[in-house]
mmCIF file of C-alpha atoms in Angstrom:
data_model
loop_
_atom_site.group_PDB
_atom_site.id
_atom_site.type_symbol
_atom_site.label_atom_id
_atom_site.label_comp_id
_atom_site.label_asym_id
_atom_site.label_seq_id
_atom_site.Cartn_x
_atom_site.Cartn_y
_atom_site.Cartn_z
ATOM 1 C CA MET A 1 109.543 -80.675 225.951
ATOM 2 C CA LYS A 2 109.487 -82.729 223.024
ATOM 3 C CA LEU A 3 108.756 -79.358 220.652
ATOM 4 C CA LYS A 4 111.935 -77.879 222.361
ATOM 5 C CA LYS A 5 114.170 -81.083 221.111
ATOM 6 C CA TYR A 6 112.843 -80.982 218.096
ATOM 7 C CA ILE A 7 113.582 -77.245 217.321
ATOM 8 C CA HIS A 8 117.368 -78.111 218.513
ATOM 9 C CA LEU A 9 117.641 -80.838 216.158
ATOM 10 C CA LEU A 10 116.059 -78.697 213.246
ATOM 11 C CA MET A 11 118.881 -76.065 214.036
ATOM 12 C CA LEU A 12 121.319 -78.427 214.429
ATOM 13 C CA ALA A 13 120.546 -79.561 211.012
ATOM 14 C CA VAL A 14 120.771 -76.309 209.117
ATOM 15 C CA ILE A 15 124.138 -75.510 210.561
ATOM 16 C CA GLY A 16 125.481 -79.080 209.412
ATOM 17 C CA LEU A 17 124.290 -78.077 205.619
ATOM 18 C CA SER A 18 125.614 -74.792 205.672
ATOM 19 C CA LEU A 19 129.038 -75.792 207.014
ATOM 20 C CA SER A 20 128.926 -78.402 204.382
ATOM 21 C CA CYS A 21 128.105 -76.209 201.451
ATOM 22 C CA SER A 22 130.722 -73.765 202.671
ATOM 23 C CA LYS A 23 133.235 -76.418 202.554
ATOM 24 C CA ALA A 24 132.079 -77.504 199.143
ATOM 25 C CA GLU A 25 132.582 -73.893 197.589
ATOM 26 C CA LEU A 26 136.018 -74.096 199.074
ATOM 27 C CA LEU A 27 137.085 -77.574 197.515
ATOM 28 C CA SER A 28 135.428 -76.171 194.102
ATOM 29 C CA PRO A 29 137.429 -72.553 193.601
ATOM 30 C CA GLU A 30 136.517 -70.333 190.465
ATOM 31 C CA PRO A 31 138.577 -71.880 187.450
ATOM 32 C CA LEU A 32 141.639 -69.851 186.057
ATOM 33 C CA LYS A 33 141.907 -69.154 182.668
ATOM 34 C CA LEU A 34 145.187 -68.862 180.470
ATOM 35 C CA VAL A 35 145.493 -65.996 178.061
ATOM 36 C CA GLN A 36 148.454 -65.349 175.608
ATOM 37 C CA LEU A 37 148.989 -61.390 175.045
ATOM 38 C CA ASN A 38 150.644 -60.553 171.581
ATOM 39 C CA ILE A 39 152.166 -57.246 171.701
ATOM 40 C CA ILE A 40 153.556 -55.037 168.635
ATOM 41 C CA GLY A 41 154.420 -51.703 167.833
ATOM 42 C CA THR A 42 157.636 -49.240 168.225
ATOM 43 C CA SER A 43 158.311 -46.763 170.868
ATOM 44 C CA GLU A 44 161.154 -44.013 171.203
ATOM 45 C CA VAL A 45 161.896 -45.013 174.787
ATOM 46 C CA ASP A 46 162.244 -48.401 176.759
ATOM 47 C CA LEU A 47 158.837 -49.303 178.337
ATOM 48 C CA GLU A 48 157.560 -51.992 180.778
ATOM 49 C CA TYR A 49 154.264 -54.168 180.877
ATOM 50 C CA LEU A 50 152.281 -54.567 184.325
ATOM 51 C CA TYR A 51 149.713 -57.392 185.164
ATOM 52 C CA LYS A 52 148.862 -57.740 188.688
ATOM 53 C CA ASP A 53 151.293 -54.979 189.689
ATOM 54 C CA SER A 54 154.157 -57.160 189.054
ATOM 55 C CA VAL A 55 156.247 -56.512 185.577
ATOM 56 C CA ILE A 56 155.785 -59.011 183.074
ATOM 57 C CA ALA A 57 157.662 -57.851 180.004
ATOM 58 C CA GLU A 58 159.835 -55.048 178.828
ATOM 59 C CA SER A 59 160.640 -53.614 175.419
ATOM 60 C CA LYS A 60 163.711 -51.750 174.576
ATOM 61 C CA ILE A 61 164.432 -49.161 172.095
ATOM 62 C CA MET A 62 167.423 -50.598 170.881
ATOM 63 C CA ASN A 63 165.703 -53.258 169.420
ATOM 64 C CA SER A 64 165.590 -52.533 165.686
ATOM 65 C CA ASN A 65 162.231 -55.186 165.119
ATOM 66 C CA GLY A 66 160.331 -52.554 167.333
ATOM 67 C CA ILE A 67 157.976 -54.203 169.873
ATOM 68 C CA ASN A 68 157.474 -58.076 169.668
ATOM 69 C CA LEU A 69 156.493 -59.832 172.564
ATOM 70 C CA SER A 70 154.360 -62.623 173.714
ATOM 71 C CA ARG A 71 153.488 -63.557 177.110
ATOM 72 C CA ILE A 72 150.861 -66.036 179.065
ATOM 73 C CA ILE A 73 148.964 -64.641 182.047
ATOM 74 C CA THR A 74 146.100 -66.010 183.931
ATOM 75 C CA ILE A 75 142.589 -64.754 184.410
ATOM 76 C CA ASN A 76 139.596 -65.798 186.062
ATOM 77 C CA ASP A 77 136.249 -65.038 184.603
ATOM 78 C CA GLN A 78 136.550 -60.950 185.236
ATOM 79 C CA GLU A 79 138.423 -59.033 183.438
ATOM 80 C CA GLY A 80 142.023 -58.095 184.227
ATOM 81 C CA ASP A 81 144.217 -54.754 183.290
ATOM 82 C CA LEU A 82 147.761 -54.496 181.544
ATOM 83 C CA LYS A 83 149.537 -51.565 182.284
ATOM 84 C CA ILE A 84 152.224 -49.894 180.417
ATOM 85 C CA ARG A 85 154.369 -47.169 181.568
ATOM 86 C CA LYS A 86 158.028 -45.577 180.786
ATOM 87 C CA LYS A 87 161.051 -48.143 182.265
ATOM 88 C CA GLY A 88 162.052 -46.455 185.595
ATOM 89 C CA THR A 89 159.140 -44.491 186.149
ATOM 90 C CA SER A 90 155.456 -44.772 187.927
ATOM 91 C CA GLU A 91 153.338 -43.170 185.789
ATOM 92 C CA ILE A 92 151.076 -45.355 183.945
ATOM 93 C CA LEU A 93 150.712 -44.531 180.252
ATOM 94 C CA LEU A 94 147.846 -47.072 179.090
ATOM 95 C CA THR A 95 145.607 -49.354 180.665
ATOM 96 C CA LYS A 96 144.510 -51.891 178.679
ATOM 97 C CA ALA A 97 141.297 -54.437 179.873
ATOM 98 C CA ILE A 98 142.064 -58.177 179.226
ATOM 99 C CA ALA A 99 139.188 -60.524 178.828
ATOM 100 C CA ALA A 100 139.153 -63.809 179.571
ATOM 101 C CA ALA A 101 138.553 -64.881 176.004
ATOM 102 C CA PRO A 102 139.607 -65.602 173.365
ATOM 103 C CA PHE A 103 142.795 -67.347 174.425
ATOM 104 C CA GLU A 104 144.884 -65.087 171.693
ATOM 105 C CA GLN A 105 144.871 -61.439 172.159
ATOM 106 C CA ASN A 106 146.980 -58.983 169.901
ATOM 107 C CA ILE A 107 147.645 -55.581 171.677
ATOM 108 C CA ASN A 108 149.002 -52.983 169.404
ATOM 109 C CA ILE A 109 151.533 -50.330 170.936
ATOM 110 C CA TYR A 110 152.925 -47.316 168.859
ATOM 111 C CA TYR A 111 154.600 -44.715 171.496
ATOM 112 C CA ASP A 112 155.905 -41.362 169.945
ATOM 113 C CA GLY A 113 157.443 -40.100 173.657
ATOM 114 C CA ASN A 114 153.968 -38.345 173.704
ATOM 115 C CA LYS A 115 150.916 -40.691 173.401
ATOM 116 C CA ILE A 116 150.287 -43.955 172.803
ATOM 117 C CA TYR A 117 148.821 -44.957 169.415
ATOM 118 C CA ASN A 118 146.801 -48.422 168.622
ATOM 119 C CA ASN A 119 147.448 -47.810 164.625
ATOM 120 C CA THR A 120 149.511 -46.772 161.652
ATOM 121 C CA ILE A 121 149.398 -45.748 158.121
ATOM 122 C CA SER A 122 152.143 -45.564 155.718
ATOM 123 C CA LEU A 123 152.362 -41.892 154.193
ATOM 124 C CA GLY A 124 153.965 -41.898 150.609
ATOM 125 C CA ILE A 125 155.812 -38.573 149.956
ATOM 126 C CA LYS A 126 156.405 -37.622 146.502
ATOM 127 C CA GLY A 127 157.587 -34.331 144.993
ATOM 128 C CA PHE A 128 160.030 -31.339 144.065
ATOM 129 C CA ALA A 129 161.242 -28.579 145.243
ATOM 130 C CA LEU A 130 162.715 -26.252 142.990
ATOM 131 C CA SER A 131 164.686 -24.158 145.643
ATOM 132 C CA GLY A 132 164.277 -24.111 149.495
ATOM 133 C CA GLU A 133 163.828 -26.607 152.170
ATOM 134 C CA LEU A 134 160.536 -28.016 153.203
ATOM 135 C CA GLU A 135 159.173 -28.912 156.514
ATOM 136 C CA PHE A 136 156.545 -31.825 157.109
ATOM 137 C CA LEU A 137 154.502 -31.499 160.253
ATOM 138 C CA ILE A 138 151.915 -33.596 161.692
ATOM 139 C CA ASP A 139 149.540 -31.810 163.998
ATOM 140 C CA GLY A 140 152.269 -28.721 164.536
ATOM 141 C CA VAL A 141 155.190 -31.037 164.882
ATOM 142 C CA VAL A 142 158.248 -31.455 162.689
ATOM 143 C CA PHE A 143 158.686 -35.188 161.625
ATOM 144 C CA SER A 144 160.579 -34.830 158.327
ATOM 145 C CA SER A 145 162.180 -31.934 155.889
ATOM 146 C CA ASN A 146 163.677 -32.167 152.390
ATOM 147 C CA SER A 147 165.094 -30.040 149.751
ATOM 148 C CA GLY A 148 164.829 -30.886 145.912
ATOM 149 C CA ALA A 149 163.525 -34.335 145.221
ATOM 150 C CA VAL A 150 162.180 -36.354 147.718
ATOM 151 C CA ASP A 151 160.271 -40.382 147.186
ATOM 152 C CA LYS A 152 159.945 -41.809 150.674
ATOM 153 C CA VAL A 153 157.301 -43.284 152.803
ATOM 154 C CA SER A 154 157.058 -42.491 156.422
ATOM 155 C CA THR A 155 154.776 -44.435 159.313
ATOM 156 C CA ILE A 156 152.520 -42.242 160.538
ATOM 157 C CA LEU A 157 150.755 -43.605 164.023
ATOM 158 C CA ILE A 158 147.337 -42.581 164.690
ATOM 159 C CA ASP A 159 144.422 -44.009 166.438
ATOM 160 C CA LYS A 160 141.356 -46.399 164.939
ATOM 161 C CA GLY A 161 138.569 -44.092 164.044
ATOM 162 C CA THR A 162 140.266 -40.908 164.174
ATOM 163 C CA THR A 163 142.186 -38.301 161.681
ATOM 164 C CA ARG A 164 145.550 -36.242 161.987
ATOM 165 C CA GLU A 165 146.422 -33.183 160.138
ATOM 166 C CA ILE A 166 149.625 -33.106 157.754
ATOM 167 C CA SER A 167 151.057 -29.458 156.882
ATOM 168 C CA ILE A 168 154.076 -28.481 155.039
ATOM 169 C CA ARG A 169 156.025 -25.146 155.391
ATOM 170 C CA LYS A 170 159.083 -23.404 154.216
ATOM 171 C CA LYS A 171 161.830 -24.052 156.632
ATOM 172 C CA GLY A 172 162.186 -21.128 158.483
ATOM 173 C CA GLY A 173 159.076 -19.937 157.641
ATOM 174 C CA THR A 174 155.693 -20.024 159.641
ATOM 175 C CA ALA A 175 153.008 -19.894 156.679
ATOM 176 C CA VAL A 176 151.195 -23.312 155.737
ATOM 177 C CA LEU A 177 151.895 -24.101 152.529
ATOM 178 C CA LEU A 178 149.966 -27.039 152.040
ATOM 179 C CA THR A 179 147.433 -29.026 154.652
ATOM 180 C CA LYS A 180 146.302 -33.077 154.334
ATOM 181 C CA THR A 181 144.051 -34.772 156.923
ATOM 182 C CA ILE A 182 145.065 -38.410 157.314
ATOM 183 C CA GLU A 183 142.486 -41.241 157.834
ATOM 184 C CA SER A 184 142.976 -44.174 159.871
ATOM 185 C CA THR A 185 141.080 -46.103 157.507
ATOM 186 C CA THR A 186 143.403 -46.174 154.672
ATOM 187 C CA ALA A 187 146.666 -47.975 154.858
ATOM 188 C CA ARG A 188 148.333 -46.241 152.486
ATOM 189 C CA GLN A 189 148.014 -42.245 151.488
ATOM 190 C CA ASN A 190 150.183 -40.189 149.465
ATOM 191 C CA ILE A 191 151.210 -36.750 149.044
ATOM 192 C CA VAL A 192 152.523 -35.789 145.531
ATOM 193 C CA TYR A 193 153.565 -32.435 144.945
ATOM 194 C CA PHE A 194 155.396 -29.271 143.307
ATOM 195 C CA PHE A 195 157.191 -26.620 144.950
ATOM 196 C CA ASP A 196 157.946 -23.419 142.906
ATOM 197 C CA GLY A 197 159.788 -21.486 145.911
ATOM 198 C CA THR A 198 157.219 -19.577 147.004
ATOM 199 C CA LYS A 199 153.549 -21.838 146.399
ATOM 200 C CA ILE A 200 153.092 -25.510 146.451
ATOM 201 C CA VAL A 201 150.998 -27.293 143.619
ATOM 202 C CA ASP A 202 149.794 -30.376 145.183
ATOM 203 C CA ASN A 203 148.129 -33.727 143.550
ATOM 204 C CA VAL A 204 150.443 -33.440 140.491
ATOM 205 C CA LYS A 205 149.273 -36.177 137.855
ATOM 206 C CA LEU A 206 150.821 -37.172 134.702
ATOM 207 C CA ASP A 207 147.537 -38.194 132.881
ATOM 208 C CA PRO A 208 148.358 -39.854 129.774
ATOM 209 C CA PRO A 209 147.384 -38.358 126.331
ATOM 210 C CA VAL A 210 143.938 -38.751 125.032
ATOM 211 C CA ASN A 211 145.467 -40.066 121.801
ATOM 212 C CA PRO A 212 148.058 -42.886 122.418
ATOM 213 C CA SER A 213 150.105 -41.275 119.440
ATOM 214 C CA ASN A 214 150.760 -38.151 121.061
ATOM 215 C CA MET A 215 152.576 -36.564 124.090
ATOM 216 C CA MET A 216 151.168 -34.741 127.025
ATOM 217 C CA ILE A 217 152.993 -32.176 128.435
ATOM 218 C CA SER A 218 151.978 -29.952 131.551
ATOM 219 C CA ALA A 219 154.389 -26.964 131.759
ATOM 220 C CA ARG A 220 155.045 -23.467 132.991
ATOM 221 C CA PHE A 221 157.033 -20.523 131.772
ATOM 222 C CA GLU A 222 160.198 -19.296 133.672
ATOM 223 C CA THR A 223 161.872 -16.076 131.697
ATOM 224 C CA THR A 224 165.600 -15.713 132.321
ATOM 225 C CA PHE A 225 165.354 -11.968 131.386
ATOM 226 C CA PRO A 226 162.958 -10.304 134.312
ATOM 227 C CA ASN A 227 163.902 -7.102 133.489
ATOM 228 C CA GLN A 228 162.710 -6.918 129.954
ATOM 229 C CA PHE A 229 159.940 -9.415 130.324
ATOM 230 C CA LYS A 230 156.838 -7.707 129.687
ATOM 231 C CA GLY A 231 154.996 -9.730 132.306
ATOM 232 C CA VAL A 232 152.506 -11.187 130.231
ATOM 233 C CA ASP A 233 150.891 -14.599 129.631
ATOM 234 C CA VAL A 234 152.881 -15.930 126.742
ATOM 235 C CA ASP A 235 151.975 -18.216 123.790
ATOM 236 C CA LEU A 236 154.619 -21.163 122.515
ATOM 237 C CA VAL A 237 154.055 -21.402 118.653
ATOM 238 C CA PHE A 238 155.321 -24.481 117.672
ATOM 239 C CA TYR A 239 157.686 -25.945 114.952
ATOM 240 C CA THR A 240 159.529 -28.964 113.653
ATOM 241 C CA ARG A 241 163.021 -28.789 112.587
ATOM 242 C CA LEU A 242 165.920 -31.258 111.640
ATOM 243 C CA LEU A 243 167.712 -31.709 114.776
ATOM 244 C CA SER A 244 171.132 -31.011 112.433
ATOM 245 C CA SER A 245 169.982 -28.082 111.366
ATOM 246 C CA ALA A 246 172.274 -24.651 112.015
ATOM 247 C CA ASN A 247 170.492 -22.221 114.351
ATOM 248 C CA THR A 248 169.969 -19.942 111.113
ATOM 249 C CA VAL A 249 167.605 -22.405 109.121
ATOM 250 C CA VAL A 250 163.934 -21.310 109.548
ATOM 251 C CA GLY A 251 161.739 -24.545 111.032
ATOM 252 C CA THR A 252 158.568 -25.557 109.746
ATOM 253 C CA LYS A 253 155.597 -23.981 111.597
ATOM 254 C CA ILE A 254 152.956 -26.634 112.247
ATOM 255 C CA THR A 255 149.663 -26.657 110.457
ATOM 256 C CA PRO A 256 147.112 -26.289 112.074
ATOM 257 C CA GLU A 257 149.141 -23.682 114.470
ATOM 258 C CA ILE A 258 149.777 -24.936 117.796
ATOM 259 C CA ARG A 259 149.752 -22.482 120.384
ATOM 260 C CA PHE A 260 150.133 -23.109 123.912
ATOM 261 C CA THR A 261 149.649 -20.721 126.501
ATOM 262 C CA LEU A 262 151.481 -20.475 129.641
ATOM 263 C CA PRO A 263 150.218 -18.403 132.624
ATOM 264 C CA LYS A 264 152.276 -15.201 133.780
ATOM 265 C CA ASP A 265 151.641 -16.130 137.425
ATOM 266 C CA GLY A 266 153.660 -19.530 136.660
ATOM 267 C CA SER A 267 150.885 -21.800 136.930
ATOM 268 C CA PHE A 268 151.051 -25.113 134.751
ATOM 269 C CA ASN A 269 149.248 -25.616 131.916
ATOM 270 C CA ALA A 270 148.617 -28.973 129.565
ATOM 271 C CA ILE A 271 148.627 -29.790 125.739
ATOM 272 C CA GLU A 272 149.326 -32.691 123.671
ATOM 273 C CA LEU A 273 151.716 -32.690 121.231
ATOM 274 C CA PRO A 274 151.296 -34.512 118.143
ATOM 275 C CA PRO A 275 154.212 -37.229 116.771
ATOM 276 C CA LEU A 276 157.289 -35.376 114.942
ATOM 277 C CA PRO A 277 157.860 -36.307 111.226
ATOM 278 C CA GLY A 278 160.629 -38.716 111.916
ATOM 279 C CA PRO A 279 163.413 -39.675 114.496
ATOM 280 C CA GLU A 280 165.768 -37.101 113.348
ATOM 281 C CA TYR A 281 163.061 -34.113 114.059
ATOM 282 C CA ILE A 282 162.699 -32.287 116.793
ATOM 283 C CA TYR A 283 160.292 -29.380 118.358
ATOM 284 C CA SER A 284 161.206 -25.791 118.354
ATOM 285 C CA PHE A 285 159.000 -22.605 119.424
ATOM 286 C CA ASP A 286 158.696 -19.206 119.448
ATOM 287 C CA ILE A 287 157.569 -17.394 122.580
ATOM 288 C CA TYR A 288 154.876 -14.101 121.922
ATOM 289 C CA GLU A 289 152.489 -12.408 123.953
ATOM 290 C CA LYS A 290 148.933 -14.244 124.126
ATOM 291 C CA GLY A 291 147.057 -14.140 121.336
ATOM 292 C CA THR A 292 149.708 -12.136 119.138
ATOM 293 C CA ASN A 293 152.920 -12.552 116.986
ATOM 294 C CA ILE A 294 154.606 -9.520 119.314
ATOM 295 C CA GLU A 295 157.785 -10.963 121.526
ATOM 296 C CA PRO A 296 156.893 -10.358 125.138
ATOM 297 C CA TYR A 297 159.959 -8.107 126.005
ATOM 298 C CA ASN A 298 161.308 -4.862 126.057
ATOM 299 C CA PRO A 299 164.639 -3.979 124.249
ATOM 300 C CA GLY A 300 167.698 -3.440 126.383
ATOM 301 C CA SER A 301 170.741 -5.270 127.763
ATOM 302 C CA PRO A 302 171.056 -8.352 128.582
ATOM 303 C CA LEU A 303 168.545 -9.315 126.002
ATOM 304 C CA THR A 304 169.893 -7.153 123.231
ATOM 305 C CA LEU A 305 173.185 -5.635 122.526
ATOM 306 C CA THR A 306 174.130 -2.642 120.394
ATOM 307 C CA GLY A 307 173.480 -2.650 116.760
ATOM 308 C CA TYR A 308 171.314 -6.089 117.445
ATOM 309 C CA THR A 309 167.655 -6.058 116.838
ATOM 310 C CA ILE A 310 165.094 -8.804 118.024
ATOM 311 C CA LYS A 311 163.641 -10.900 115.176
ATOM 312 C CA PRO A 312 161.172 -13.381 114.706
ATOM 313 C CA ASN A 313 162.597 -16.529 115.545
ATOM 314 C CA GLU A 314 160.579 -18.557 113.193
ATOM 315 C CA GLY A 315 161.418 -22.004 114.810
ATOM 316 C CA ARG A 316 165.200 -21.353 113.733
ATOM 317 C CA VAL A 317 166.436 -21.756 117.110
ATOM 318 C CA THR A 318 165.430 -24.809 119.294
ATOM 319 C CA SER A 319 167.491 -24.368 122.355
ATOM 320 C CA ALA A 320 170.593 -22.416 124.014
ATOM 321 C CA TYR A 321 171.405 -25.978 125.259
ATOM 322 C CA VAL A 322 170.451 -27.920 122.234
ATOM 323 C CA ASN A 323 173.444 -30.329 121.755
ATOM 324 C CA TYR A 324 172.003 -31.798 125.385
ATOM 325 C CA ALA A 325 168.981 -34.260 125.029
ATOM 326 C CA GLU A 326 167.544 -33.260 128.721
ATOM 327 C CA ASP A 327 167.656 -29.849 127.897
ATOM 328 C CA ARG A 328 164.875 -30.040 124.847
ATOM 329 C CA ILE A 329 161.144 -31.518 124.244
ATOM 330 C CA ASN A 330 162.047 -34.996 123.651
ATOM 331 C CA PHE A 331 158.959 -36.679 122.058
ATOM 332 C CA GLU A 332 157.749 -39.953 123.357
ATOM 333 C CA ALA A 333 154.210 -41.156 122.341
ATOM 334 C CA GLY A 334 152.070 -41.958 124.996
ATOM 335 C CA LYS A 335 153.705 -40.166 127.637
ATOM 336 C CA SER A 336 152.797 -37.533 130.067
ATOM 337 C CA LYS A 337 155.903 -35.083 130.929
ATOM 338 C CA LEU A 338 156.005 -32.336 133.238
ATOM 339 C CA MET A 339 158.279 -29.536 132.375
ATOM 340 C CA ILE A 340 159.439 -25.819 132.955
ATOM 341 C CA ILE A 341 160.033 -24.163 130.227
ATOM 342 C CA THR A 342 162.603 -21.014 130.185
ATOM 343 C CA ASP A 343 163.565 -18.876 127.138
ATOM 344 C CA SER A 344 166.887 -17.986 125.642
ATOM 345 C CA ARG A 345 168.429 -15.667 123.421
ATOM 346 C CA THR A 346 170.678 -16.572 120.242
ATOM 347 C CA LEU A 347 172.783 -13.530 118.612
ATOM 348 C CA ALA A 348 173.355 -14.191 114.850
ATOM 349 C CA VAL A 349 174.310 -12.272 111.546
ATOM 350 C CA VAL A 350 171.693 -13.037 109.375
ATOM 351 C CA ALA A 351 171.991 -11.531 105.346
ATOM 352 C CA GLY A 352 174.108 -9.161 107.034
ATOM 353 C CA THR A 353 171.776 -8.279 109.811
ATOM 354 C CA ARG A 354 172.610 -8.793 113.459
ATOM 355 C CA SER A 355 169.575 -10.367 115.179
ATOM 356 C CA VAL A 356 168.881 -11.395 118.424
ATOM 357 C CA PHE A 357 166.490 -14.715 118.106
ATOM 358 C CA ILE A 358 164.427 -15.430 121.387
ATOM 359 C CA SER A 359 163.441 -19.114 121.918
ATOM 360 C CA GLY A 360 163.069 -21.948 123.929
ATOM 361 C CA GLY A 361 165.884 -21.992 126.658
ATOM 362 C CA LYS A 362 166.678 -24.992 129.032
ATOM 363 C CA VAL A 363 163.833 -27.419 129.540
ATOM 364 C CA ASN A 364 163.561 -29.192 133.124
ATOM 365 C CA ASP A 365 161.950 -32.072 132.638
ATOM 366 C CA LEU A 366 160.292 -33.449 136.031
ATOM 367 C CA SER A 367 158.780 -35.961 135.265
ATOM 368 C CA LYS A 368 160.857 -38.423 136.581
ATOM 369 C CA TYR A 369 159.956 -37.072 139.871
ATOM 370 C CA PHE A 370 156.064 -37.960 139.596
ATOM 371 C CA GLN A 371 156.210 -41.541 137.914
#
């Protein structure tokens, strides 16, 4: 009898202790913590931000400053989820885990209408197109197009730890002229190009001359007489002459001779030119077949007229545009130039002989587009 009473009292004690623990737990619930979410970025559509199935913030496309939100939420020791969706839809674009610490947490949101990215880089595009319009694509989608000179910076969306591909093509075409891989780890990346209407030369660099007294020129040759041009590599042989000299006055050939070879395929070549004798002098040049003193042209209209004969220029004529400073080789010590050099003809009667002098024509200095 006494044993039964003892067991009964023991059971009551255990039940009482259990109830006491439950009450203590109810009186001491798991503490909540505060977290501040800083949401920054850009979006092409209005977005909503949900936490615990409730909308806690909205961002609108009309905001010219992009997305810049700050909200305080409550969270326990376990992670919560921030969800992002287009306004007016139920599809969740991104779910972001929110930890209980630290108090301030930053979230980057860059949405292009198809995908949310968490990072951006700046892409500088600098170049020049002689003709046509170029399209710039990212992963096959056009994001910009330009003709002529361009110098701009575009924002490229990219996830951290990944790459994206930039490509360039001629508008209306499908052939890719240039591709470049963009890395997420470099904040500023650049594309520098020259487009001649057919192909692109990228990574155009205007390296300074080795001798700071000289001037470096990178040039390509274009003929204005395609029907008479033999289609060969050409040499420019340099002379100096007074700017005030008439076009019938022979120039002074530079000694030792300077021959500057420019390929027939239109690619660029580089050379350093020495200083001129003085500020009143300019450069002129003759155009020959590479390695010869033979003009690279066949006679015929419009290069020659009846009774006129091609004669060695001997530095006489500087340019058909000699009166325009921008259309000749202007010497600047220590500078580097990017040029397109064309040919021209001058008809003259010298010592009673009707002569055609072939010389440098328009000099298109593209340097300003790459500085």
